[in-house]
Tab-separated table of C-alpha atoms in Angstrom:
chain	number	residue	atom	x	y	z
K	1	ASP	CA	150.776	150.194	107.068
K	2	GLY	CA	147.902	152.988	107.010
K	3	GLY	CA	144.837	152.316	108.355
K	4	ILE	CA	142.131	151.886	110.331
K	5	THR	CA	141.549	149.745	114.221
K	6	GLN	CA	139.470	148.168	115.756
K	7	SER	CA	140.112	146.482	119.173
K	8	PRO	CA	138.519	144.038	120.564
K	9	LYS	CA	137.335	142.069	117.519
K	10	TYR	CA	134.356	140.095	119.659
K	11	LEU	CA	133.293	141.609	122.670
K	12	PHE	CA	130.626	139.796	125.438
K	13	ARG	CA	128.755	142.086	127.679
K	14	LYS	CA	125.981	140.750	130.269
K	15	GLU	CA	123.179	143.427	130.356
K	16	GLY	CA	122.825	145.957	131.947
K	17	GLN	CA	126.786	147.394	131.210
K	18	ASN	CA	128.179	150.078	129.067
K	19	VAL	CA	131.152	148.958	127.232
K	20	THR	CA	133.236	151.198	124.735
K	21	LEU	CA	134.226	150.004	121.877
K	22	SER	CA	138.020	151.373	120.137
K	23	CYS	CA	138.981	152.972	116.895
K	24	GLU	CA	141.935	154.023	115.983
K	25	GLN	CA	143.137	155.862	112.271
K	26	ASN	CA	146.556	157.128	111.592
K	27	LEU	CA	145.282	158.169	108.219
K	28	ASN	CA	145.196	161.418	108.839
K	29	HIS	CA	141.629	161.974	108.269
K	30	ASP	CA	138.995	164.577	109.269
K	31	ALA	CA	135.790	162.393	109.333
K	32	MET	CA	135.184	159.479	112.003
K	33	TYR	CA	132.039	157.995	111.773
K	34	TRP	CA	129.702	154.407	112.780
K	35	TYR	CA	128.084	152.446	112.208
K	36	ARG	CA	126.195	149.009	112.720
K	37	GLN	CA	125.726	146.325	111.133
K	38	ASP	CA	122.381	144.523	111.793
K	39	PRO	CA	122.018	140.260	109.431
K	40	GLY	CA	120.024	141.295	106.211
K	41	GLN	CA	120.208	144.680	106.791
K	42	GLY	CA	122.496	147.783	105.417
K	43	LEU	CA	125.000	150.029	107.593
K	44	ARG	CA	123.147	152.235	110.079
K	45	LEU	CA	124.720	155.256	111.088
K	46	ILE	CA	125.588	155.855	114.443
K	47	TYR	CA	127.299	158.874	114.903
K	48	TYR	CA	129.976	160.917	112.602
K	49	SER	CA	132.543	163.685	113.722
K	50	GLN	CA	134.327	165.753	110.518
K	51	ILE	CA	136.607	167.155	112.732
K	52	VAL	CA	137.927	166.897	116.474
K	53	ASN	CA	135.638	168.080	119.659
K	54	ASP	CA	132.686	168.157	117.387
K	55	PHE	CA	130.251	165.190	116.320
K	56	GLN	CA	127.156	164.757	115.435
K	57	LYS	CA	123.813	162.031	116.032
K	58	GLY	CA	123.307	159.753	113.257
K	59	ASP	CA	119.506	157.732	112.350
K	60	ILE	CA	120.715	155.553	115.263
K	61	ALA	CA	121.755	157.264	118.228
K	62	GLU	CA	119.440	156.910	120.753
K	63	GLY	CA	121.681	155.059	124.084
K	64	TYR	CA	125.498	155.611	122.323
K	65	SER	CA	127.367	158.314	122.518
K	66	VAL	CA	130.524	159.125	121.669
K	67	SER	CA	134.314	161.617	122.597
K	68	ARG	CA	136.617	162.911	119.658
K	69	GLU	CA	139.733	164.065	121.794
K	70	LYS	CA	141.980	163.269	119.505
K	71	LYS	CA	141.856	163.207	115.652
K	72	GLU	CA	142.989	159.849	115.445
K	73	SER	CA	140.821	157.585	118.104
K	74	PHE	CA	136.670	157.710	118.537
K	75	PRO	CA	135.343	155.710	121.212
K	76	LEU	CA	131.902	154.638	120.765
K	77	THR	CA	129.898	153.059	123.873
K	78	VAL	CA	127.258	151.661	123.583
K	79	THR	CA	125.228	152.032	127.046
K	80	SER	CA	122.828	150.241	129.141
K	81	ALA	CA	120.175	152.376	127.544
K	82	GLN	CA	120.173	150.885	124.753
K	83	LYS	CA	117.500	147.805	124.246
K	84	ASN	CA	119.231	145.663	121.772
K	85	PRO	CA	123.156	146.096	121.004
K	86	THR	CA	124.080	143.083	119.264
K	87	ALA	CA	125.356	143.735	116.701
K	88	PHE	CA	128.382	144.983	114.519
K	89	TYR	CA	130.389	147.713	114.652
K	90	LEU	CA	132.246	148.798	112.362
K	91	CYS	CA	134.070	151.757	112.349
K	92	ALA	CA	134.565	154.484	109.459
K	93	SER	CA	137.193	157.270	108.015
K	94	SER	CA	137.506	159.704	105.679
K	95	SER	CA	139.130	162.512	103.310
K	96	LYS	CA	138.076	164.245	100.261
K	97	ARG	CA	139.207	163.265	97.584
K	98	GLU	CA	138.150	163.920	93.921
K	99	VAL	CA	134.798	165.521	94.370
K	100	THR	CA	133.662	163.522	97.267
K	101	TYR	CA	134.138	162.025	100.790
K	102	GLU	CA	135.301	158.065	99.906
K	103	GLN	CA	135.426	155.826	103.018
K	104	TYR	CA	137.643	153.738	105.126
K	105	PHE	CA	137.098	151.083	106.843
K	106	GLY	CA	137.821	149.300	110.081
K	107	PRO	CA	137.827	144.726	110.157
K	108	GLY	CA	135.095	145.905	113.001
K	109	THR	CA	133.759	144.427	115.950
K	110	ARG	CA	131.255	142.128	116.769
K	111	LEU	CA	129.029	142.512	120.396
K	112	THR	CA	126.756	140.378	122.125
K	113	VAL	CA	125.103	141.822	125.546
K	114	THR	CA	123.536	139.461	126.917
S	1	GLY	CA	115.483	160.841	105.667
S	2	GLN	CA	116.666	160.616	102.118
S	3	GLN	CA	116.734	156.922	101.720
S	4	VAL	CA	118.178	154.697	98.446
S	5	MET	CA	116.495	151.866	97.725
S	6	GLN	CA	118.395	148.064	96.215
S	7	ILE	CA	117.382	145.164	94.500
S	8	PRO	CA	117.334	142.445	95.086
S	9	GLN	CA	118.306	141.546	98.413
S	10	TYR	CA	120.215	138.745	97.922
S	11	GLN	CA	120.889	136.737	94.235
S	12	HIS	CA	122.767	133.274	93.500
S	13	VAL	CA	124.227	132.793	90.665
S	14	GLN	CA	125.411	130.006	89.149
S	15	GLU	CA	129.140	130.622	87.864
S	16	GLY	CA	130.175	132.589	85.063
S	17	GLU	CA	126.505	134.339	84.908
S	18	ASP	CA	126.237	138.069	84.725
S	19	PHE	CA	125.230	139.915	87.718
S	20	THR	CA	123.357	143.622	88.576
S	21	THR	CA	122.085	145.060	91.079
S	22	TYR	CA	120.220	147.982	91.170
S	23	CYS	CA	120.385	151.085	93.627
S	24	ASN	CA	116.987	153.740	92.500
S	25	SER	CA	116.728	157.413	94.554
S	26	SER	CA	113.697	159.528	94.873
S	27	THR	CA	115.237	161.902	94.584
S	28	THR	CA	118.417	163.271	92.027
S	29	LEU	CA	121.731	162.300	94.065
S	30	SER	CA	124.780	164.457	93.543
S	31	ASN	CA	127.365	161.123	93.112
S	32	ILE	CA	126.005	158.446	94.677
S	33	GLN	CA	129.312	155.483	96.027
S	34	TRP	CA	129.794	151.014	95.253
S	35	TYR	CA	131.566	148.552	98.139
S	36	LYS	CA	132.146	145.725	98.442
S	37	GLN	CA	132.225	143.029	102.037
S	38	ARG	CA	132.893	139.732	100.917
S	39	PRO	CA	131.642	137.528	104.497
S	40	GLY	CA	132.513	138.512	107.689
S	41	GLY	CA	134.624	141.092	106.718
S	42	HIS	CA	134.157	145.173	106.325
S	43	PRO	CA	132.964	147.299	103.640
S	44	VAL	CA	135.711	148.461	100.487
S	45	PHE	CA	135.427	150.411	98.707
S	46	LEU	CA	135.463	149.950	94.906
S	47	ILE	CA	133.849	153.283	92.976
S	48	GLN	CA	131.541	156.635	93.259
S	49	LEU	CA	130.282	158.052	90.074
S	50	VAL	CA	128.977	161.439	90.286
S	51	LYS	CA	128.047	162.290	85.962
S	52	SER	CA	125.554	161.961	85.228
S	53	GLY	CA	124.759	158.317	81.949
S	54	GLU	CA	128.817	157.184	84.468
S	55	VAL	CA	129.292	153.990	82.901
S	56	LYS	CA	133.422	153.025	84.521
S	57	LYS	CA	134.225	148.993	84.373
S	58	GLN	CA	136.392	147.659	86.883
S	59	LYS	CA	137.602	144.166	84.935
S	60	ARG	CA	134.568	142.422	85.082
S	61	LEU	CA	132.295	145.447	86.661
S	62	THR	CA	130.516	147.984	84.963
S	63	PHE	CA	128.685	150.557	87.126
S	64	GLN	CA	125.892	152.800	85.960
S	65	PHE	CA	125.172	156.398	87.418
S	66	GLY	CA	121.987	157.745	86.106
S	67	GLU	CA	121.052	159.961	82.902
S	68	ALA	CA	118.674	161.845	85.702
S	69	LYS	CA	121.231	160.941	88.292
S	70	LYS	CA	118.602	158.599	90.379
S	71	ASN	CA	120.077	155.236	90.753
S	72	SER	CA	122.762	153.428	89.756
S	73	SER	CA	124.438	149.945	88.546
S	74	LEU	CA	126.584	147.946	89.115
S	75	HIS	CA	127.011	144.961	86.612
S	76	ILE	CA	129.272	141.244	86.806
S	77	THR	CA	129.485	139.861	84.038
S	78	ALA	CA	130.868	136.255	84.787
S	79	THR	CA	131.230	135.574	88.295
S	80	GLN	CA	133.984	134.383	90.112
S	81	THR	CA	133.206	132.982	92.869
S	82	THR	CA	135.737	135.709	94.205
S	83	ASP	CA	132.661	137.851	93.949
S	84	VAL	CA	130.777	136.613	96.872
S	85	GLY	CA	129.312	138.550	99.078
S	86	THR	CA	127.623	142.122	99.953
S	87	TYR	CA	128.041	144.958	97.776
S	88	PHE	CA	126.706	148.546	99.143
S	89	CYS	CA	126.072	151.786	96.955
S	90	ALA	CA	125.860	154.569	99.432
S	91	ILE	CA	124.536	158.133	98.997
S	92	ASN	CA	126.176	161.321	99.933
S	93	LEU	CA	123.983	163.966	102.129
S	94	ARG	CA	125.170	166.622	104.188
S	95	GLY	CA	129.007	167.336	103.722
S	96	ASN	CA	130.470	164.274	104.322
S	97	GLN	CA	127.619	161.926	106.016
S	98	PHE	CA	126.756	159.035	104.074
S	99	TYR	CA	123.192	156.688	104.234
S	100	PHE	CA	124.497	153.228	102.062
S	101	GLY	CA	121.837	151.265	100.751
S	102	THR	CA	120.717	147.674	102.345
S	103	GLY	CA	123.031	145.680	100.064
S	104	THR	CA	122.561	143.310	97.560
S	105	SER	CA	123.996	139.331	98.667
S	106	LEU	CA	125.536	137.455	95.843
S	107	THR	CA	126.523	133.376	97.033
S	108	VAL	CA	128.284	132.072	93.553
S	109	ILE	CA	127.616	128.081	93.298
S	110	PRO	CA	130.620	127.104	91.643
């Protein structure tokens, strides 16, 4: 089955700890994305990567870091510098179809920091 | 930066009633996409619109792209409980970067 996997589904951490969220895709997509979703809000872009070893900051990159060492993987680290890290994190990938890019989303990781 | 406004934020309808959500941009868009997110789930791509005035249908769902390519709508005819969820529009920014609207949460009352 082709798709995007995120693990774990639920994650609990103490304040001050860094935590890394996993995102893997076997769709052979070049572009990958990380979004954050808070209740009642849309999806806000944290980071995106168009090719291996390259990534760009989105609207809310502060307190987060990423790497793209392999095409299939795009892990997100939530650092202790992120002031309000509790949220639902969604990873997505895309590949050009017709004129533009349709995004495929993983099931998400719900992070709770106390 | 470029933004897209989506209204309404919430909509409650009786089963069988129609539903519409709107996305509006202050600038001309190259394209617009629509996604649906079921409660507790992840967004799923529904459709993309590219041409001015384009209208596309998927069963009871009708998608429109405005003539000026600054607004779009999603209309659901005769809602069913399976339509429950949040509907997002998304616009394509630089390259393959996207900006999502705030979404419209649809509740269908049986």
